[in-house]
């Protein structure tokens, strides 16, 4: 009685079944290719070759898929083992490009700020020149900035200073090459102002913080939150009509003759980089007799 011989092939004990199938299919394909070449690509073997290619194709594609990770690993190892000089050069080039991008972005930001400053100058028809902020003191006792220009540039004490949004302050000290500007938030600062919509006259007072007070506005005047506050031109320092800030709170204390008004400055007083110094005022930018009479009547 003959015994049956069972042969078990597994990936654990030897060569995998898929690999044997692949080898077998490739052998058959090679044999058929040889015969077909000899037969000039015609005859009954042509059909057999087509059938065999159909059977072999999935196996060939599966084999290619299995070897894809090894190809990727090869490329990774090739890049990882590149000469250290090449990697160092690439790193240096990357750092150089990053620095250049940062520089160009900074130049673009500066150009946009200067363009906005020029737009403010043209809108309010101001005469003067720009200057850079080189230092600042923004504590509860002093709110000042220092500019990189002074008397050599024609700056004098009492000149008005703005940024691209509104009033910044006035020059309080001047040397040949630098100027100190007292900001409108300084405790010693005072600016003649009015409510733009109703022409109600008052005085903007600094409080050592980013909140201004508007004093001396009588309670019979019309004032509301979100009103624009502008310079009145009285006092001869600021051209009339320059924006100062927005009313954020209006309080009418019982029995008081004047409002208590809070104003938020429009100028970017915490991060000034460039400013505009008004070096001269036209007659049209000064308060006239009618403006003075109106202010006296309201006072």
mmCIF file of C-alpha atoms in Angstrom:
data_model
loop_
_atom_site.group_PDB
_atom_site.id
_atom_site.type_symbol
_atom_site.label_atom_id
_atom_site.label_comp_id
_atom_site.label_asym_id
_atom_site.label_seq_id
_atom_site.Cartn_x
_atom_site.Cartn_y
_atom_site.Cartn_z
ATOM 1 C CA UNK A 1 0.000 0.000 0.000
ATOM 2 C CA UNK A 2 1.488 3.233 -1.124
ATOM 3 C CA UNK A 3 1.762 6.099 1.337
ATOM 4 C CA UNK A 4 0.824 9.560 0.294
ATOM 5 C CA UNK A 5 3.591 12.066 0.645
ATOM 6 C CA UNK A 6 2.331 15.435 1.912
ATOM 7 C CA UNK A 7 4.570 18.409 1.213
ATOM 8 C CA UNK A 8 3.694 21.611 3.042
ATOM 9 C CA UNK A 9 5.301 24.841 1.962
ATOM 10 C CA UNK A 10 4.998 27.877 4.225
ATOM 11 C CA UNK A 11 6.820 31.098 4.747
ATOM 12 C CA UNK A 12 7.933 29.784 8.125
ATOM 13 C CA UNK A 13 9.543 26.546 6.948
ATOM 14 C CA UNK A 14 10.989 27.629 3.622
ATOM 15 C CA UNK A 15 10.257 29.524 0.424
ATOM 16 C CA UNK A 16 6.800 31.103 0.312
ATOM 17 C CA UNK A 17 4.095 29.908 -2.056
ATOM 18 C CA UNK A 18 3.799 33.306 -3.708
ATOM 19 C CA UNK A 19 7.522 33.334 -4.523
ATOM 20 C CA UNK A 20 7.334 29.843 -6.087
ATOM 21 C CA UNK A 21 4.316 30.896 -8.102
ATOM 22 C CA UNK A 22 6.159 33.945 -9.295
ATOM 23 C CA UNK A 23 9.198 31.914 -10.342
ATOM 24 C CA UNK A 24 7.016 29.390 -12.149
ATOM 25 C CA UNK A 25 5.090 32.027 -14.028
ATOM 26 C CA UNK A 26 8.251 33.825 -15.025
ATOM 27 C CA UNK A 27 9.750 30.517 -16.301
ATOM 28 C CA UNK A 28 6.669 29.745 -18.401
ATOM 29 C CA UNK A 29 6.607 33.287 -19.746
ATOM 30 C CA UNK A 30 10.272 33.048 -20.732
ATOM 31 C CA UNK A 31 9.737 29.735 -22.490
ATOM 32 C CA UNK A 32 6.758 31.013 -24.419
ATOM 33 C CA UNK A 33 8.617 34.170 -25.366
ATOM 34 C CA UNK A 34 11.473 32.088 -26.769
ATOM 35 C CA UNK A 35 9.101 29.958 -28.800
ATOM 36 C CA UNK A 36 7.098 32.930 -30.028
ATOM 37 C CA UNK A 37 10.229 34.628 -31.238
ATOM 38 C CA UNK A 38 11.162 31.538 -33.117
ATOM 39 C CA UNK A 39 7.644 31.418 -34.598
ATOM 40 C CA UNK A 40 7.726 35.074 -35.653
ATOM 41 C CA UNK A 41 4.832 35.919 -33.322
ATOM 42 C CA UNK A 42 2.209 33.729 -35.026
ATOM 43 C CA UNK A 43 0.559 30.351 -34.605
ATOM 44 C CA UNK A 44 -1.271 28.662 -31.727
ATOM 45 C CA UNK A 45 1.354 29.678 -29.187
ATOM 46 C CA UNK A 46 0.358 33.310 -29.620
ATOM 47 C CA UNK A 47 -2.930 32.687 -27.825
ATOM 48 C CA UNK A 48 -1.189 30.657 -25.115
ATOM 49 C CA UNK A 49 1.240 33.491 -24.529
ATOM 50 C CA UNK A 50 -1.622 35.970 -24.116
ATOM 51 C CA UNK A 51 -3.293 33.705 -21.549
ATOM 52 C CA UNK A 52 -0.040 33.286 -19.678
ATOM 53 C CA UNK A 53 0.588 37.058 -19.609
ATOM 54 C CA UNK A 54 -2.873 37.551 -18.151
ATOM 55 C CA UNK A 55 -2.074 35.076 -15.374
ATOM 56 C CA UNK A 56 1.397 36.388 -14.731
ATOM 57 C CA UNK A 57 0.509 40.097 -14.694
ATOM 58 C CA UNK A 58 -1.136 40.167 -11.220
ATOM 59 C CA UNK A 59 1.778 38.262 -9.737
ATOM 60 C CA UNK A 60 4.282 40.635 -11.354
ATOM 61 C CA UNK A 61 2.396 43.680 -10.060
ATOM 62 C CA UNK A 62 2.148 42.207 -6.562
ATOM 63 C CA UNK A 63 5.872 41.497 -6.543
ATOM 64 C CA UNK A 64 6.617 45.077 -7.636
ATOM 65 C CA UNK A 65 4.373 46.398 -4.847
ATOM 66 C CA UNK A 66 6.165 44.253 -2.255
ATOM 67 C CA UNK A 67 9.530 45.670 -3.241
ATOM 68 C CA UNK A 68 8.409 49.365 -3.198
ATOM 69 C CA UNK A 69 9.317 49.937 0.492
ATOM 70 C CA UNK A 70 12.815 48.629 -0.171
ATOM 71 C CA UNK A 71 13.221 51.146 -3.015
ATOM 72 C CA UNK A 72 12.093 54.019 -0.756
ATOM 73 C CA UNK A 73 14.461 52.834 1.974
ATOM 74 C CA UNK A 74 17.296 52.839 -0.548
ATOM 75 C CA UNK A 75 16.582 56.477 -1.492
ATOM 76 C CA UNK A 76 16.381 57.472 2.177
ATOM 77 C CA UNK A 77 19.721 55.833 2.925
ATOM 78 C CA UNK A 78 21.253 57.547 -0.116
ATOM 79 C CA UNK A 79 20.115 60.985 1.087
ATOM 80 C CA UNK A 80 21.068 60.280 4.686
ATOM 81 C CA UNK A 81 24.565 59.286 3.687
ATOM 82 C CA UNK A 82 25.186 62.351 1.510
ATOM 83 C CA UNK A 83 28.540 64.030 2.125
ATOM 84 C CA UNK A 84 28.484 66.241 5.236
ATOM 85 C CA UNK A 85 29.851 69.112 3.153
ATOM 86 C CA UNK A 86 26.766 69.023 0.935
ATOM 87 C CA UNK A 87 24.409 68.993 3.928
ATOM 88 C CA UNK A 88 26.294 71.864 5.539
ATOM 89 C CA UNK A 89 26.093 73.914 2.335
ATOM 90 C CA UNK A 90 22.353 73.273 2.034
ATOM 91 C CA UNK A 91 21.822 74.284 5.643
ATOM 92 C CA UNK A 92 23.781 77.504 5.152
ATOM 93 C CA UNK A 93 21.799 78.313 2.013
ATOM 94 C CA UNK A 94 18.555 77.716 3.900
ATOM 95 C CA UNK A 95 19.636 80.053 6.701
ATOM 96 C CA UNK A 96 20.656 82.719 4.186
ATOM 97 C CA UNK A 97 17.306 82.499 2.380
ATOM 98 C CA UNK A 98 15.401 82.660 5.679
ATOM 99 C CA UNK A 99 17.330 85.785 6.694
ATOM 100 C CA UNK A 100 16.654 87.369 3.293
ATOM 101 C CA UNK A 101 12.924 86.641 3.561
ATOM 102 C CA UNK A 102 12.846 88.228 7.022
ATOM 103 C CA UNK A 103 14.669 91.314 5.711
ATOM 104 C CA UNK A 104 12.305 91.709 2.758
ATOM 105 C CA UNK A 105 9.247 91.353 4.988
ATOM 106 C CA UNK A 106 10.606 94.031 7.319
ATOM 107 C CA UNK A 107 11.238 96.359 4.375
ATOM 108 C CA UNK A 108 7.710 95.760 3.098
ATOM 109 C CA UNK A 109 6.254 96.530 6.534
ATOM 110 C CA UNK A 110 8.267 99.746 6.772
ATOM 111 C CA UNK A 111 7.212 100.814 3.278
ATOM 112 C CA UNK A 112 3.557 100.282 4.189
ATOM 113 C CA UNK A 113 3.916 102.378 7.361
ATOM 114 C CA UNK A 114 5.634 105.218 5.486
ATOM 115 C CA UNK A 115 2.983 105.100 2.774
ATOM 116 C CA UNK A 116 0.254 105.397 5.411
ATOM 117 C CA UNK A 117 2.111 108.327 7.025
ATOM 118 C CA UNK A 118 2.343 110.059 3.663
ATOM 119 C CA UNK A 119 -1.366 109.476 3.112
ATOM 120 C CA UNK A 120 -2.189 111.126 6.458
ATOM 121 C CA UNK A 121 0.016 114.116 5.569
ATOM 122 C CA UNK A 122 -1.741 114.560 2.224
ATOM 123 C CA UNK A 123 -5.237 114.105 3.647
ATOM 124 C CA UNK A 124 -4.780 116.884 6.215
ATOM 125 C CA UNK A 125 -2.466 118.990 4.029
ATOM 126 C CA UNK A 126 0.308 119.093 6.610
ATOM 127 C CA UNK A 127 3.709 120.699 6.191
ATOM 128 C CA UNK A 128 6.622 118.944 7.861
ATOM 129 C CA UNK A 129 8.918 115.959 7.772
ATOM 130 C CA UNK A 130 9.129 112.393 9.006
ATOM 131 C CA UNK A 131 11.361 111.091 11.786
ATOM 132 C CA UNK A 132 12.194 107.746 13.365
ATOM 133 C CA UNK A 133 11.570 106.836 16.985
ATOM 134 C CA UNK A 134 14.842 105.779 18.627
ATOM 135 C CA UNK A 135 13.787 105.580 22.291
ATOM 136 C CA UNK A 136 10.746 105.765 24.531
ATOM 137 C CA UNK A 137 9.614 106.073 28.137
ATOM 138 C CA UNK A 138 6.061 104.874 28.729
ATOM 139 C CA UNK A 139 5.668 104.605 32.508
ATOM 140 C CA UNK A 140 3.106 106.148 34.847
ATOM 141 C CA UNK A 141 5.283 109.253 35.347
ATOM 142 C CA UNK A 142 6.559 109.908 31.837
ATOM 143 C CA UNK A 143 5.092 109.191 28.440
ATOM 144 C CA UNK A 144 7.688 110.360 25.937
ATOM 145 C CA UNK A 145 9.523 109.217 22.825
ATOM 146 C CA UNK A 146 12.839 110.363 21.356
ATOM 147 C CA UNK A 147 13.253 111.091 17.647
ATOM 148 C CA UNK A 148 16.373 110.823 15.488
ATOM 149 C CA UNK A 149 16.136 114.458 14.315
ATOM 150 C CA UNK A 150 16.455 117.816 16.092
ATOM 151 C CA UNK A 151 17.168 121.459 15.456
ATOM 152 C CA UNK A 152 19.419 120.591 12.512
ATOM 153 C CA UNK A 153 16.267 119.362 10.769
ATOM 154 C CA UNK A 154 14.323 122.509 11.707
ATOM 155 C CA UNK A 155 12.524 121.039 14.729
ATOM 156 C CA UNK A 156 11.634 123.369 17.604
ATOM 157 C CA UNK A 157 9.867 123.020 20.918
ATOM 158 C CA UNK A 158 6.068 123.011 20.670
ATOM 159 C CA UNK A 159 5.749 121.382 17.228
ATOM 160 C CA UNK A 160 2.909 118.892 16.803
ATOM 161 C CA UNK A 161 3.644 115.230 16.106
ATOM 162 C CA UNK A 162 1.324 112.627 14.531
ATOM 163 C CA UNK A 163 1.436 109.093 13.211
ATOM 164 C CA UNK A 164 -0.683 107.777 10.322
ATOM 165 C CA UNK A 165 -3.844 107.621 12.481
ATOM 166 C CA UNK A 166 -3.890 110.669 14.701
ATOM 167 C CA UNK A 167 -2.246 113.015 17.205
ATOM 168 C CA UNK A 168 0.813 111.661 19.026
ATOM 169 C CA UNK A 169 1.968 114.674 21.056
ATOM 170 C CA UNK A 170 4.226 117.699 20.856
ATOM 171 C CA UNK A 171 7.973 118.279 20.983
ATOM 172 C CA UNK A 172 9.049 119.237 24.512
ATOM 173 C CA UNK A 173 12.868 119.179 24.202
ATOM 174 C CA UNK A 174 15.239 119.666 21.274
ATOM 175 C CA UNK A 175 18.962 119.102 20.708
ATOM 176 C CA UNK A 176 20.891 119.398 17.469
ATOM 177 C CA UNK A 177 20.234 115.827 16.421
ATOM 178 C CA UNK A 178 17.378 114.541 18.608
ATOM 179 C CA UNK A 179 13.981 115.611 19.919
ATOM 180 C CA UNK A 180 11.847 114.493 22.855
ATOM 181 C CA UNK A 181 8.096 114.250 22.243
ATOM 182 C CA UNK A 182 5.630 114.415 25.134
ATOM 183 C CA UNK A 183 2.794 112.063 24.246
ATOM 184 C CA UNK A 184 -0.848 113.059 24.686
ATOM 185 C CA UNK A 185 -1.142 110.349 27.361
ATOM 186 C CA UNK A 186 1.456 112.058 29.579
ATOM 187 C CA UNK A 187 0.090 113.563 32.808
ATOM 188 C CA UNK A 188 1.428 116.972 31.760
ATOM 189 C CA UNK A 189 -0.212 116.897 28.319
ATOM 190 C CA UNK A 190 -3.209 119.067 27.400
ATOM 191 C CA UNK A 191 -4.770 119.484 23.956
ATOM 192 C CA UNK A 192 -7.596 121.845 22.938
ATOM 193 C CA UNK A 193 -10.227 119.609 21.339
ATOM 194 C CA UNK A 194 -13.826 119.340 20.225
ATOM 195 C CA UNK A 195 -16.435 116.734 19.403
ATOM 196 C CA UNK A 196 -16.359 116.566 15.611
ATOM 197 C CA UNK A 197 -20.088 116.103 15.030
ATOM 198 C CA UNK A 198 -21.479 118.718 17.466
ATOM 199 C CA UNK A 199 -18.448 121.070 17.798
ATOM 200 C CA UNK A 200 -18.702 120.812 21.599
ATOM 201 C CA UNK A 201 -15.458 122.301 22.940
ATOM 202 C CA UNK A 202 -13.274 120.768 25.637
ATOM 203 C CA UNK A 203 -9.766 119.869 26.711
ATOM 204 C CA UNK A 204 -8.027 116.499 26.308
ATOM 205 C CA UNK A 205 -5.929 115.673 29.369
ATOM 206 C CA UNK A 206 -3.363 112.869 29.663
ATOM 207 C CA UNK A 207 -3.724 110.437 32.580
ATOM 208 C CA UNK A 208 -0.534 108.410 32.331
ATOM 209 C CA UNK A 209 -2.447 105.546 30.669
ATOM 210 C CA UNK A 210 -3.944 104.731 27.287
ATOM 211 C CA UNK A 211 -7.220 106.385 28.324
ATOM 212 C CA UNK A 212 -7.603 110.142 27.885
ATOM 213 C CA UNK A 213 -10.030 112.428 29.691
ATOM 214 C CA UNK A 214 -11.972 115.119 27.910
ATOM 215 C CA UNK A 215 -12.754 117.884 30.369
ATOM 216 C CA UNK A 216 -14.712 121.165 30.290
ATOM 217 C CA UNK A 217 -17.534 119.878 28.077
ATOM 218 C CA UNK A 218 -20.757 121.303 29.513
ATOM 219 C CA UNK A 219 -23.650 118.969 30.194
ATOM 220 C CA UNK A 220 -25.923 120.986 27.898
ATOM 221 C CA UNK A 221 -23.725 119.888 24.945
ATOM 222 C CA UNK A 222 -24.389 116.733 22.936
ATOM 223 C CA UNK A 223 -21.800 113.961 23.404
ATOM 224 C CA UNK A 224 -22.189 110.210 22.942
ATOM 225 C CA UNK A 225 -20.092 107.057 22.802
ATOM 226 C CA UNK A 226 -18.227 106.544 19.474
ATOM 227 C CA UNK A 227 -18.089 110.275 18.737
ATOM 228 C CA UNK A 228 -14.845 111.373 17.069
ATOM 229 C CA UNK A 229 -12.689 113.866 18.991
ATOM 230 C CA UNK A 230 -10.493 116.210 16.936
ATOM 231 C CA UNK A 231 -8.168 119.139 17.611
ATOM 232 C CA UNK A 232 -9.880 122.530 17.748
ATOM 233 C CA UNK A 233 -6.845 124.551 16.624
ATOM 234 C CA UNK A 234 -6.908 126.721 19.757
ATOM 235 C CA UNK A 235 -3.508 127.345 21.310
ATOM 236 C CA UNK A 236 -1.628 127.328 18.019
ATOM 237 C CA UNK A 237 0.141 123.966 18.500
ATOM 238 C CA UNK A 238 -2.035 121.531 16.557
ATOM 239 C CA UNK A 239 -3.724 122.154 13.209
ATOM 240 C CA UNK A 240 -7.480 122.082 13.750
ATOM 241 C CA UNK A 241 -9.365 119.002 12.649
ATOM 242 C CA UNK A 242 -6.695 116.361 13.361
ATOM 243 C CA UNK A 243 -8.170 113.151 14.823
ATOM 244 C CA UNK A 244 -7.336 112.509 18.476
ATOM 245 C CA UNK A 245 -9.518 109.596 19.525
ATOM 246 C CA UNK A 246 -12.948 108.018 20.008
ATOM 247 C CA UNK A 247 -15.305 108.603 22.934
ATOM 248 C CA UNK A 248 -15.627 105.376 24.918
ATOM 249 C CA UNK A 249 -17.630 106.565 27.919
ATOM 250 C CA UNK A 250 -19.796 109.564 28.827
ATOM 251 C CA UNK A 251 -20.823 110.153 32.437
ATOM 252 C CA UNK A 252 -23.032 112.954 33.736
ATOM 253 C CA UNK A 253 -22.484 113.240 37.483
ATOM 254 C CA UNK A 254 -25.505 114.501 39.380
ATOM 255 C CA UNK A 255 -25.328 118.233 39.978
ATOM 256 C CA UNK A 256 -22.123 118.620 37.900
ATOM 257 C CA UNK A 257 -21.741 121.287 35.233
ATOM 258 C CA UNK A 258 -19.424 119.197 33.013
ATOM 259 C CA UNK A 259 -19.390 115.669 31.661
ATOM 260 C CA UNK A 260 -16.781 113.102 32.592
ATOM 261 C CA UNK A 261 -15.682 111.753 29.191
ATOM 262 C CA UNK A 262 -13.214 108.966 28.400
ATOM 263 C CA UNK A 263 -11.441 108.919 25.038
ATOM 264 C CA UNK A 264 -9.360 106.174 23.399
ATOM 265 C CA UNK A 265 -6.440 107.579 21.339
ATOM 266 C CA UNK A 266 -6.292 106.638 17.663
ATOM 267 C CA UNK A 267 -2.491 106.856 17.403
ATOM 268 C CA UNK A 268 -0.500 103.664 18.011
ATOM 269 C CA UNK A 269 1.273 105.103 21.043
ATOM 270 C CA UNK A 270 2.632 101.793 22.333
ATOM 271 C CA UNK A 271 4.565 100.795 19.210
ATOM 272 C CA UNK A 272 5.551 103.934 17.328
ATOM 273 C CA UNK A 273 8.371 103.527 14.798
ATOM 274 C CA UNK A 274 7.971 106.495 12.452
ATOM 275 C CA UNK A 275 6.136 109.790 13.055
ATOM 276 C CA UNK A 276 5.399 113.028 11.225
ATOM 277 C CA UNK A 277 6.464 116.383 12.694
ATOM 278 C CA UNK A 278 4.355 119.390 11.656
ATOM 279 C CA UNK A 279 6.848 122.201 11.115
ATOM 280 C CA UNK A 280 4.461 124.977 10.064
ATOM 281 C CA UNK A 281 0.741 125.835 10.110
ATOM 282 C CA UNK A 282 -1.261 127.690 7.519
ATOM 283 C CA UNK A 283 -3.834 130.304 8.498
ATOM 284 C CA UNK A 284 -6.599 127.901 7.578
ATOM 285 C CA UNK A 285 -5.245 125.374 10.076
ATOM 286 C CA UNK A 286 -5.389 127.819 13.004
ATOM 287 C CA UNK A 287 -8.469 128.573 15.084
ATOM 288 C CA UNK A 288 -10.088 131.799 13.974
ATOM 289 C CA UNK A 289 -11.960 134.416 15.974
ATOM 290 C CA UNK A 290 -15.256 132.571 15.514
ATOM 291 C CA UNK A 291 -13.731 129.378 16.928
ATOM 292 C CA UNK A 292 -12.376 131.263 19.917
ATOM 293 C CA UNK A 293 -15.736 132.940 20.553
ATOM 294 C CA UNK A 294 -17.514 129.563 20.416
ATOM 295 C CA UNK A 295 -15.061 128.091 22.912
ATOM 296 C CA UNK A 296 -15.518 131.057 25.269
ATOM 297 C CA UNK A 297 -19.304 130.794 25.029
ATOM 298 C CA UNK A 298 -19.224 127.107 25.936
ATOM 299 C CA UNK A 299 -16.774 127.660 28.772
#
